[in-house]
Tab-separated table of C-alpha atoms and ligand atoms in Angstrom:
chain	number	residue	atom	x	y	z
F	1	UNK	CA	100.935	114.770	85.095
F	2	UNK	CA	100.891	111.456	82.463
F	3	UNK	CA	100.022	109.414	85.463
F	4	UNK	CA	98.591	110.338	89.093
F	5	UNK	CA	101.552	111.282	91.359
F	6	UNK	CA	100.866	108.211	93.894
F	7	UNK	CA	101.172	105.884	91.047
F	8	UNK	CA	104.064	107.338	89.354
F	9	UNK	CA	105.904	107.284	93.096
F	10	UNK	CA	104.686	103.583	93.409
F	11	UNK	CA	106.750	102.389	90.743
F	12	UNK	CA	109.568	104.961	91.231
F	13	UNK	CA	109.639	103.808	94.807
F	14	UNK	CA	109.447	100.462	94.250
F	15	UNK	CA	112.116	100.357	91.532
F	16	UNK	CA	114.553	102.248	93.799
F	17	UNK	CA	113.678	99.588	96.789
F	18	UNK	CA	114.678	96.757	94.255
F	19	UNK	CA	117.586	98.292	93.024
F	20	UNK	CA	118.915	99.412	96.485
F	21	UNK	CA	118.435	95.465	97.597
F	22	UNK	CA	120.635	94.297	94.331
F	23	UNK	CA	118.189	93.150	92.197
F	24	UNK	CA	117.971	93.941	88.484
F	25	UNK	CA	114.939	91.787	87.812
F	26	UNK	CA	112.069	92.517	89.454
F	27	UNK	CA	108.294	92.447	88.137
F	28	UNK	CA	106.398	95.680	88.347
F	29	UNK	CA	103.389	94.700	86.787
F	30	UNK	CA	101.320	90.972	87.539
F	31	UNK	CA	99.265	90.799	84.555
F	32	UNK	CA	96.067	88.870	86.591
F	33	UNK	CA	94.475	86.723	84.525
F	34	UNK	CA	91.443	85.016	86.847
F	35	UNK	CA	89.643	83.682	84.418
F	36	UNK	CA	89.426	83.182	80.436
F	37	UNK	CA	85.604	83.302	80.250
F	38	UNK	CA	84.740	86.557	77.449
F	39	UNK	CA	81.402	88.093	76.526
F	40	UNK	CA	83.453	88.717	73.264
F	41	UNK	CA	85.476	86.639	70.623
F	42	UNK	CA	87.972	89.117	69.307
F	43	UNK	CA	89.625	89.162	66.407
F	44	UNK	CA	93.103	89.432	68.126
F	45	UNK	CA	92.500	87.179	70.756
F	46	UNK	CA	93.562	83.501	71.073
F	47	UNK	CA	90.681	80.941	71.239
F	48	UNK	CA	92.036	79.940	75.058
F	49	UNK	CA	91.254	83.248	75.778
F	50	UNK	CA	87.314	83.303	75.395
F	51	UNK	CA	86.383	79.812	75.805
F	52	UNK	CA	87.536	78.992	79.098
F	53	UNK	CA	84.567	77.951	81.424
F	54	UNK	CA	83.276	79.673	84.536
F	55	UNK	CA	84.267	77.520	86.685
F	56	UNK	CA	87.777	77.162	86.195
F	57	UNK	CA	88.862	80.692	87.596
F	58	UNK	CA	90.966	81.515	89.862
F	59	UNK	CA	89.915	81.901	93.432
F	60	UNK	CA	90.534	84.969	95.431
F	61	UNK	CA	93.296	83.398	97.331
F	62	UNK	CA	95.231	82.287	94.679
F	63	UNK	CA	94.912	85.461	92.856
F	64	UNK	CA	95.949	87.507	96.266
F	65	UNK	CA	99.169	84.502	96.514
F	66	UNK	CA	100.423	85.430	93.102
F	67	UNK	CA	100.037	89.202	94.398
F	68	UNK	CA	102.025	88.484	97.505
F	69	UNK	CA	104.275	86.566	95.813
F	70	UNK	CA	105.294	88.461	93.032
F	71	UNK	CA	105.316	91.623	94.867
F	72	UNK	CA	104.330	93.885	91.600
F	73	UNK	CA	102.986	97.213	92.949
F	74	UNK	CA	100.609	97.107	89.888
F	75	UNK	CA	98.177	94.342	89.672
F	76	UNK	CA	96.371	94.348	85.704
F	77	UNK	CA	93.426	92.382	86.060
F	78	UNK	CA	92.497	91.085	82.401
F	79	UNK	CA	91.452	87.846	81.633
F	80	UNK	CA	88.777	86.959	79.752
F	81	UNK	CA	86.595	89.789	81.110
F	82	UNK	CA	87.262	90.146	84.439
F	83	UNK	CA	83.606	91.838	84.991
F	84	UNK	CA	82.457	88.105	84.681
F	85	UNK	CA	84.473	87.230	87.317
F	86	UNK	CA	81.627	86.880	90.615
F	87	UNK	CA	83.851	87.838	92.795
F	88	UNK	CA	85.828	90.384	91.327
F	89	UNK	CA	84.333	93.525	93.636
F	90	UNK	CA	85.778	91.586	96.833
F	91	UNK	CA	89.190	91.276	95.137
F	92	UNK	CA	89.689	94.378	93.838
F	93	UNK	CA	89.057	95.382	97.697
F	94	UNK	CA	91.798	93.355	98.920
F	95	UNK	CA	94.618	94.444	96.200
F	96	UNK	CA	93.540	97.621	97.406
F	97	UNK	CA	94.225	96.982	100.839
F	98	UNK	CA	97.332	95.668	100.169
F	99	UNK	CA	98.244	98.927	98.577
F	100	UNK	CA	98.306	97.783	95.044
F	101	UNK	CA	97.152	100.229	91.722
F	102	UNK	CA	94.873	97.930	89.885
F	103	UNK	CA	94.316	98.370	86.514
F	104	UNK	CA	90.470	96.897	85.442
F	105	UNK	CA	91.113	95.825	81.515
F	106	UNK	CA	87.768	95.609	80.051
F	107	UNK	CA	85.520	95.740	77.081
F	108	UNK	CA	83.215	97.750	79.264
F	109	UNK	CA	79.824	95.979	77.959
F	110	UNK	CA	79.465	95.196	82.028
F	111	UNK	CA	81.074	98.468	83.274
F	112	UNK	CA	77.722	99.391	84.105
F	113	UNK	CA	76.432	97.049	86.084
F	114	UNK	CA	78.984	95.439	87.736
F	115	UNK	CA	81.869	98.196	88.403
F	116	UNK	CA	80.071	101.980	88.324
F	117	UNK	CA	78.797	102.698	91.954
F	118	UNK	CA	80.018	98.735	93.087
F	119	UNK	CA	83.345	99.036	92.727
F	120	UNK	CA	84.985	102.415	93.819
F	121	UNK	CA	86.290	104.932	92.875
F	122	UNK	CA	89.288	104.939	94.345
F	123	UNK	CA	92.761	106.379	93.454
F	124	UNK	CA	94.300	102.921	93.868
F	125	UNK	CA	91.779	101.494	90.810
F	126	UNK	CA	92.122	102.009	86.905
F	127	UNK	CA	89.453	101.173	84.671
F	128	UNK	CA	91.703	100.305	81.599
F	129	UNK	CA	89.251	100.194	78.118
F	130	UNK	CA	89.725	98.435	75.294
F	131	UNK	CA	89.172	100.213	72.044
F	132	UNK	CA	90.410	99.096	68.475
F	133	UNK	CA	89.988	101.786	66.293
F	134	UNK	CA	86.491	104.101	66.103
F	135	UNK	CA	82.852	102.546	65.972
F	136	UNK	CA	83.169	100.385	62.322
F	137	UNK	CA	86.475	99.218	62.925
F	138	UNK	CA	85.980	98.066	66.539
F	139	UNK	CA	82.608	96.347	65.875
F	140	UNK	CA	84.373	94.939	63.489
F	141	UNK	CA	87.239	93.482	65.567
F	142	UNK	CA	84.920	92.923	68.138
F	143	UNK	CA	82.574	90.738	65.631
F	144	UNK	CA	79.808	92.470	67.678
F	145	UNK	CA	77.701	95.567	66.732
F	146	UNK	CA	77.429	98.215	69.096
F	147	UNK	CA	80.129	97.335	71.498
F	148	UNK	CA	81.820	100.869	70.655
F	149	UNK	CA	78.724	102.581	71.620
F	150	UNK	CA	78.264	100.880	74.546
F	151	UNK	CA	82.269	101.574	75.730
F	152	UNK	CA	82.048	105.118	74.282
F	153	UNK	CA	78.446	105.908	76.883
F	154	UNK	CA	80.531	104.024	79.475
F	155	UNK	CA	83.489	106.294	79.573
F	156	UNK	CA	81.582	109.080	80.157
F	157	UNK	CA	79.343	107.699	82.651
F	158	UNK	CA	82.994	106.849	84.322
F	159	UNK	CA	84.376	110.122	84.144
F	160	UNK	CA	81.158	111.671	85.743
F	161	UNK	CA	80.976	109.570	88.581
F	162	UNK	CA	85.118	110.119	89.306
F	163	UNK	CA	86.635	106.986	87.817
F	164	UNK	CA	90.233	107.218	86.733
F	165	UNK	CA	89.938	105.718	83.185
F	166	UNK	CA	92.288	104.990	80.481
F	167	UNK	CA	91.988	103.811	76.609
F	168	UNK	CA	94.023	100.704	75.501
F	169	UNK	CA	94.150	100.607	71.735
F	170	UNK	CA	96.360	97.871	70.156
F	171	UNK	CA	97.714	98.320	66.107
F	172	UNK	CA	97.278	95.885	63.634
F	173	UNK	CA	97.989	95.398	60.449
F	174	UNK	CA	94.629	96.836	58.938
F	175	UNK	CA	94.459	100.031	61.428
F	176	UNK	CA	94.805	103.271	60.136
F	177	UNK	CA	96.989	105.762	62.120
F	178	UNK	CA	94.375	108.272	60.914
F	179	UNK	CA	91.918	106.614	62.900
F	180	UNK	CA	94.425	106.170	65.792
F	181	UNK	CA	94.700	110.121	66.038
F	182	UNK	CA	90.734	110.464	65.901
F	183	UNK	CA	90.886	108.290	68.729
F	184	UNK	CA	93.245	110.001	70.955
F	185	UNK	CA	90.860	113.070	70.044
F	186	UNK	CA	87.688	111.341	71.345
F	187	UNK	CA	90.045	110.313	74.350
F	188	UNK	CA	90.448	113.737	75.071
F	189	UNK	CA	87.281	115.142	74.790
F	190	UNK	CA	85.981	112.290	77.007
F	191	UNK	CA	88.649	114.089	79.704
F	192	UNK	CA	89.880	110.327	79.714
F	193	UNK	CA	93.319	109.637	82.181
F	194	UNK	CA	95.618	108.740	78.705
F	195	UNK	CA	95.715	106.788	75.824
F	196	UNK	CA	98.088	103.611	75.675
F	197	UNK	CA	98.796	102.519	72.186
F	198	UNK	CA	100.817	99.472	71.310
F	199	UNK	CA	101.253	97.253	68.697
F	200	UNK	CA	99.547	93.974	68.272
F	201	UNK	CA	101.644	90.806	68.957
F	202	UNK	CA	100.240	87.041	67.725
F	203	UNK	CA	99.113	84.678	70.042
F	204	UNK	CA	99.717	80.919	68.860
F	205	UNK	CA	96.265	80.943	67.931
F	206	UNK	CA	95.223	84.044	66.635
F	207	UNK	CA	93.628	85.023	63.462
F	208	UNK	CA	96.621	84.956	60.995
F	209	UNK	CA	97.046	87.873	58.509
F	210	UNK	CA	96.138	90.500	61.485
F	211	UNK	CA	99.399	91.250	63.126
F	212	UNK	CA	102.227	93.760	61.544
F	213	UNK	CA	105.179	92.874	60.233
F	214	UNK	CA	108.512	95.293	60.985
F	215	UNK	CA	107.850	97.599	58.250
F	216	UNK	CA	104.406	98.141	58.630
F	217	UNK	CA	105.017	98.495	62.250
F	218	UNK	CA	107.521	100.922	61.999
F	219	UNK	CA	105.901	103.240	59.694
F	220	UNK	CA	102.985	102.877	61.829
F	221	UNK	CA	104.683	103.447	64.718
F	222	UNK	CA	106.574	106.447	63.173
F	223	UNK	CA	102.737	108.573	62.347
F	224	UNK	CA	102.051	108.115	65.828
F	225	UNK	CA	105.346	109.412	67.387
F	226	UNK	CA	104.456	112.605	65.182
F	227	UNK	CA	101.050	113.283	66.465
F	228	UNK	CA	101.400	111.769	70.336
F	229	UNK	CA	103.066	114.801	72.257
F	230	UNK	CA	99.631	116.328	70.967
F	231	UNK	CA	97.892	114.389	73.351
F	232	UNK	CA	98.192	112.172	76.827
F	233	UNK	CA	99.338	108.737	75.362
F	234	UNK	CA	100.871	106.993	78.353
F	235	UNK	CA	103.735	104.711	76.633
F	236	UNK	CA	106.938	106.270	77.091
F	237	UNK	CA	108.899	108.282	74.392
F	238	UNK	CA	111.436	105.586	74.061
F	239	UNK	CA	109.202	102.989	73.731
F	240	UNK	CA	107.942	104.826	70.953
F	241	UNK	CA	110.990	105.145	69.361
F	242	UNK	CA	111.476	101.531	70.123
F	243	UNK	CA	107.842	100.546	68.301
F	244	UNK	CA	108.742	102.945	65.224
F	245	UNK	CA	112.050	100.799	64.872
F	246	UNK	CA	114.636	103.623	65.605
F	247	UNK	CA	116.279	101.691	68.918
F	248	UNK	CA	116.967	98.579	69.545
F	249	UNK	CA	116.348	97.396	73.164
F	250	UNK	CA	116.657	94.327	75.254
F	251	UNK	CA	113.806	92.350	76.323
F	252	UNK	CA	112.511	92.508	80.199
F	253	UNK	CA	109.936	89.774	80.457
F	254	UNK	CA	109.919	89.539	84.103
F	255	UNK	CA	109.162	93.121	85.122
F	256	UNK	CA	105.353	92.142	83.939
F	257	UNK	CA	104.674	89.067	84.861
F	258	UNK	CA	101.585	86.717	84.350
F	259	UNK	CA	99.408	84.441	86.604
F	260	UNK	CA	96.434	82.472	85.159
F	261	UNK	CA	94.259	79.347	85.684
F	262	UNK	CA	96.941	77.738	84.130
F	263	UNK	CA	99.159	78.960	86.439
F	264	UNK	CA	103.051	81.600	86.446
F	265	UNK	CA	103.577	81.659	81.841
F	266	UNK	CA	107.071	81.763	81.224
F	267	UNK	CA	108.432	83.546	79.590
F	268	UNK	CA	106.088	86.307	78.963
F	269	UNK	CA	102.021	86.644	78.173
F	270	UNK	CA	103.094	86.271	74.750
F	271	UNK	CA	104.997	82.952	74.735
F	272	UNK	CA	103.843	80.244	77.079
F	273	UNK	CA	106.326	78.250	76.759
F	274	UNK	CA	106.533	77.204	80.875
F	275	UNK	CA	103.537	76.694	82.832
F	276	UNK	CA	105.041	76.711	86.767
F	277	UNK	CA	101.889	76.077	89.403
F	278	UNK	CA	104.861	78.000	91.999
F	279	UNK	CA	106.120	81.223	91.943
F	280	UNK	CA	110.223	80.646	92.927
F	281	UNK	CA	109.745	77.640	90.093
F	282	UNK	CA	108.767	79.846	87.772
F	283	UNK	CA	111.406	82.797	88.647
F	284	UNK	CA	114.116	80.570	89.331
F	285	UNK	CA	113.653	78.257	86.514
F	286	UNK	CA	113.036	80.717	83.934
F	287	UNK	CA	116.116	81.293	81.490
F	288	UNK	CA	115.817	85.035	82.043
F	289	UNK	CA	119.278	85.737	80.539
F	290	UNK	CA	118.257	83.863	77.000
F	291	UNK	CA	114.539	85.577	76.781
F	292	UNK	CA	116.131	89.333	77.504
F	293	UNK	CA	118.100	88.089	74.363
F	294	UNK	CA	115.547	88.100	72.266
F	295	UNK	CA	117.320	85.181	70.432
F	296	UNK	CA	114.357	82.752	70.245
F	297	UNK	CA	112.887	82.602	66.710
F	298	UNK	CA	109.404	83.733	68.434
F	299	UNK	CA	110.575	86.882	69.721
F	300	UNK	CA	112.489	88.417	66.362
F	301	UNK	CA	109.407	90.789	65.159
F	302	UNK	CA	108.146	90.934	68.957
F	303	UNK	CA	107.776	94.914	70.588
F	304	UNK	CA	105.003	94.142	72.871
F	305	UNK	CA	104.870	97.041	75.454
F	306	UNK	CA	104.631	94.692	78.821
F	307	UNK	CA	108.009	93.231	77.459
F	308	UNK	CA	109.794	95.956	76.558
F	309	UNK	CA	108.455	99.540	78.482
F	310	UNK	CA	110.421	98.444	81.801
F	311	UNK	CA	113.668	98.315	79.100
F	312	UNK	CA	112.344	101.605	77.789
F	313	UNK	CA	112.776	103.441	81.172
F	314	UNK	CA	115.761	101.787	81.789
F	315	UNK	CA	117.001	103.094	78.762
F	316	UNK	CA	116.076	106.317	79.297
F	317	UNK	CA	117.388	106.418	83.106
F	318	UNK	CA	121.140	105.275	82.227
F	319	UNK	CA	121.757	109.047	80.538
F	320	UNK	CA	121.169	112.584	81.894
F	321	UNK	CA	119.211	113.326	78.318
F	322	UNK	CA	117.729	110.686	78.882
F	323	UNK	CA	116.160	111.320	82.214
F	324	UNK	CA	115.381	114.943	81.402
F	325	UNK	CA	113.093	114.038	78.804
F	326	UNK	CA	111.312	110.999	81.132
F	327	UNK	CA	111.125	113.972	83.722
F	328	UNK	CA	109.204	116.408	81.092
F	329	UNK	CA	107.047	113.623	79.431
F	330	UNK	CA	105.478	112.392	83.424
F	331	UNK	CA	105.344	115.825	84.515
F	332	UNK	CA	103.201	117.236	81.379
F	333	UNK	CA	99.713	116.758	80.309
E	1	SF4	S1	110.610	89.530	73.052
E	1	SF4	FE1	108.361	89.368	73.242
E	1	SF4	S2	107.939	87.185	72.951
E	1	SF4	FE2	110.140	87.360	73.478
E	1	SF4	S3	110.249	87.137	75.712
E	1	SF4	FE3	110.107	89.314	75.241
E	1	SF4	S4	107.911	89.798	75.400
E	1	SF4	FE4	108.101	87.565	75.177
């Protein structure tokens, strides 16, 4: 299967629960942010995002309030690096008890010391890694040497101990699809859990020049629907189609939802243009018919896959062609 069954039923179930109650907005995914301290400084990231201090995280409760209220079945702990996060192996634990899938989104550097043999395995936890490319080109976006090395012995060291353990590669402007293939490849031989590719979007503050525009994207984006029914890449068909530029789909900002030191971002990770310290502020107060628009200037060249894969499914769902071919794609590899 694409996914583990008890996380594909999660979201199925959860989905039908939301639907059956008579809501059409509903978050699936909070995107956890405790903290914005890094051990890296990325070329893709926004300066907020590494230079946050240590003692401006989150604490466990609040991050376990945003969990409760959001109600996501899938919590994404990124950050920052959530390994740095001191308390991270006691709330991991009690997402877990709560029945949530967490996904761990990390550059690995600490996956040795502070998740293999602390923190499970377990089939309710993810280890989600971060890899731009093969070794040159991720050192490079990195600005570190040896960080692909280090992720690469990781991953293995995962997989042999029983971790469930993904690779999240993100396409800029400067990657080569070649390279994107390779790493599926590696992915594979590593007997890694899937491969989720999607394409780079531009933080306010992020190195300029990086990020694709629509053509590049597309024919990017069009390589890579070629090659990925040749291996486990764990977007969705129609999301593909929807990255290569051959649909058109509305935004769904709220099905992934985002909770940070700063408190609930509205509308999305991407644009932070709200900052609500409650939850029903944030969800009530949020224009959610204008953002699924996509009318705001800042979302015209926008595909980002936590705005757009819940619109994917839905897509997909509202035909019987449709569903067949989201039936074959979970059900193989
Ligand atoms: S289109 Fe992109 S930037 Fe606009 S609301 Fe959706 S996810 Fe955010």
């Amino acid at each position: 299967m694409r996914f583990p069954l008890g996380f594909t039923l999660a979201q199925f179930n959860h989905r039908r629960r939301m639907l059956r109650q008579g809501q059409r907005r509903f978050p699936t995914v909070l995107m956890l942010e405790p903290l914005y301290t890094c051990n890296l400084q990325c070329l893709g990231c926004a300066g907020e995002r590494h230079t946050g201090k240590l003692a401006d995280r989150l604490t466990i409760e609040q991050c376990l309030q945003a969990s409760d209220d959001c109600g996501a079945p899938i919590v994404n702990i990124c950050g920052g690096e959530p390994t740095l996060y001191p308390e991270l192996p006691e709330l991991v634990a009690a997402l877990i008890a709560r029945r949530r899938y967490v996904l761990l989104c990390t550059n690995a550097i600490r996956l040795q010391d502070r998740i293999l043999g602390v923190i499970g395995p377990d089939p309710h936890l993810f280890l989600m890694i971060h890899l731009d490319g093969m070794r040159q080109t991720h050192d490079m976006i990195c600005r570190r040497e040896g960080v692909f090395d280090t992720a690469i012995e990781g991953i293995r060291e995962a997989k042999a101990r029983g971790y469930t353990v993904m690779v999240n590669t993100t396409v800029y402007r400067e990657t080569d699809i070649g390279e994107v293939e390779e790493l599926c490849r590696l992915a594979a031989s590593l007997r890694t859990d899937g491969v989720l590719i999607s394409p780079g979007y531009e933080f306010d503050t992020a190195e300029a020049g990086l990020f694709l525009n629509d053509d590049e994207r597309n024919a990017k984006f069009l390589r890579i629907r070629e090659f990925a029914p040749r291996y486990k890449v764990n977007v969705t068909p129609v999301f593909l189609d929807f990255a290569a530029g051959l649909i058109e789909l509305p935004c769904s900002p709220w099905s992934t939802v985002n909770f940070s030191p700063n408190g609930w971002r509205g509308p999305c990770y991407l644009i932070g243009a709200t900052q609500h310290q409650r939850w029903q502020d944030f969800w009530e107060q949020t224009d959610w018919d204008y953002w699924e628009s996509r009318s705001d200037a800042r979302c015209r060249h926008c595909r980002m896959h936590s705005g757009f894969e819940h619109s994917a499914v839905e897509h997909a769902m509202a035909t019987p062609t449709g569903r067949i071919r989201l039936g074959i794609w979970t059900i193989s590899r």
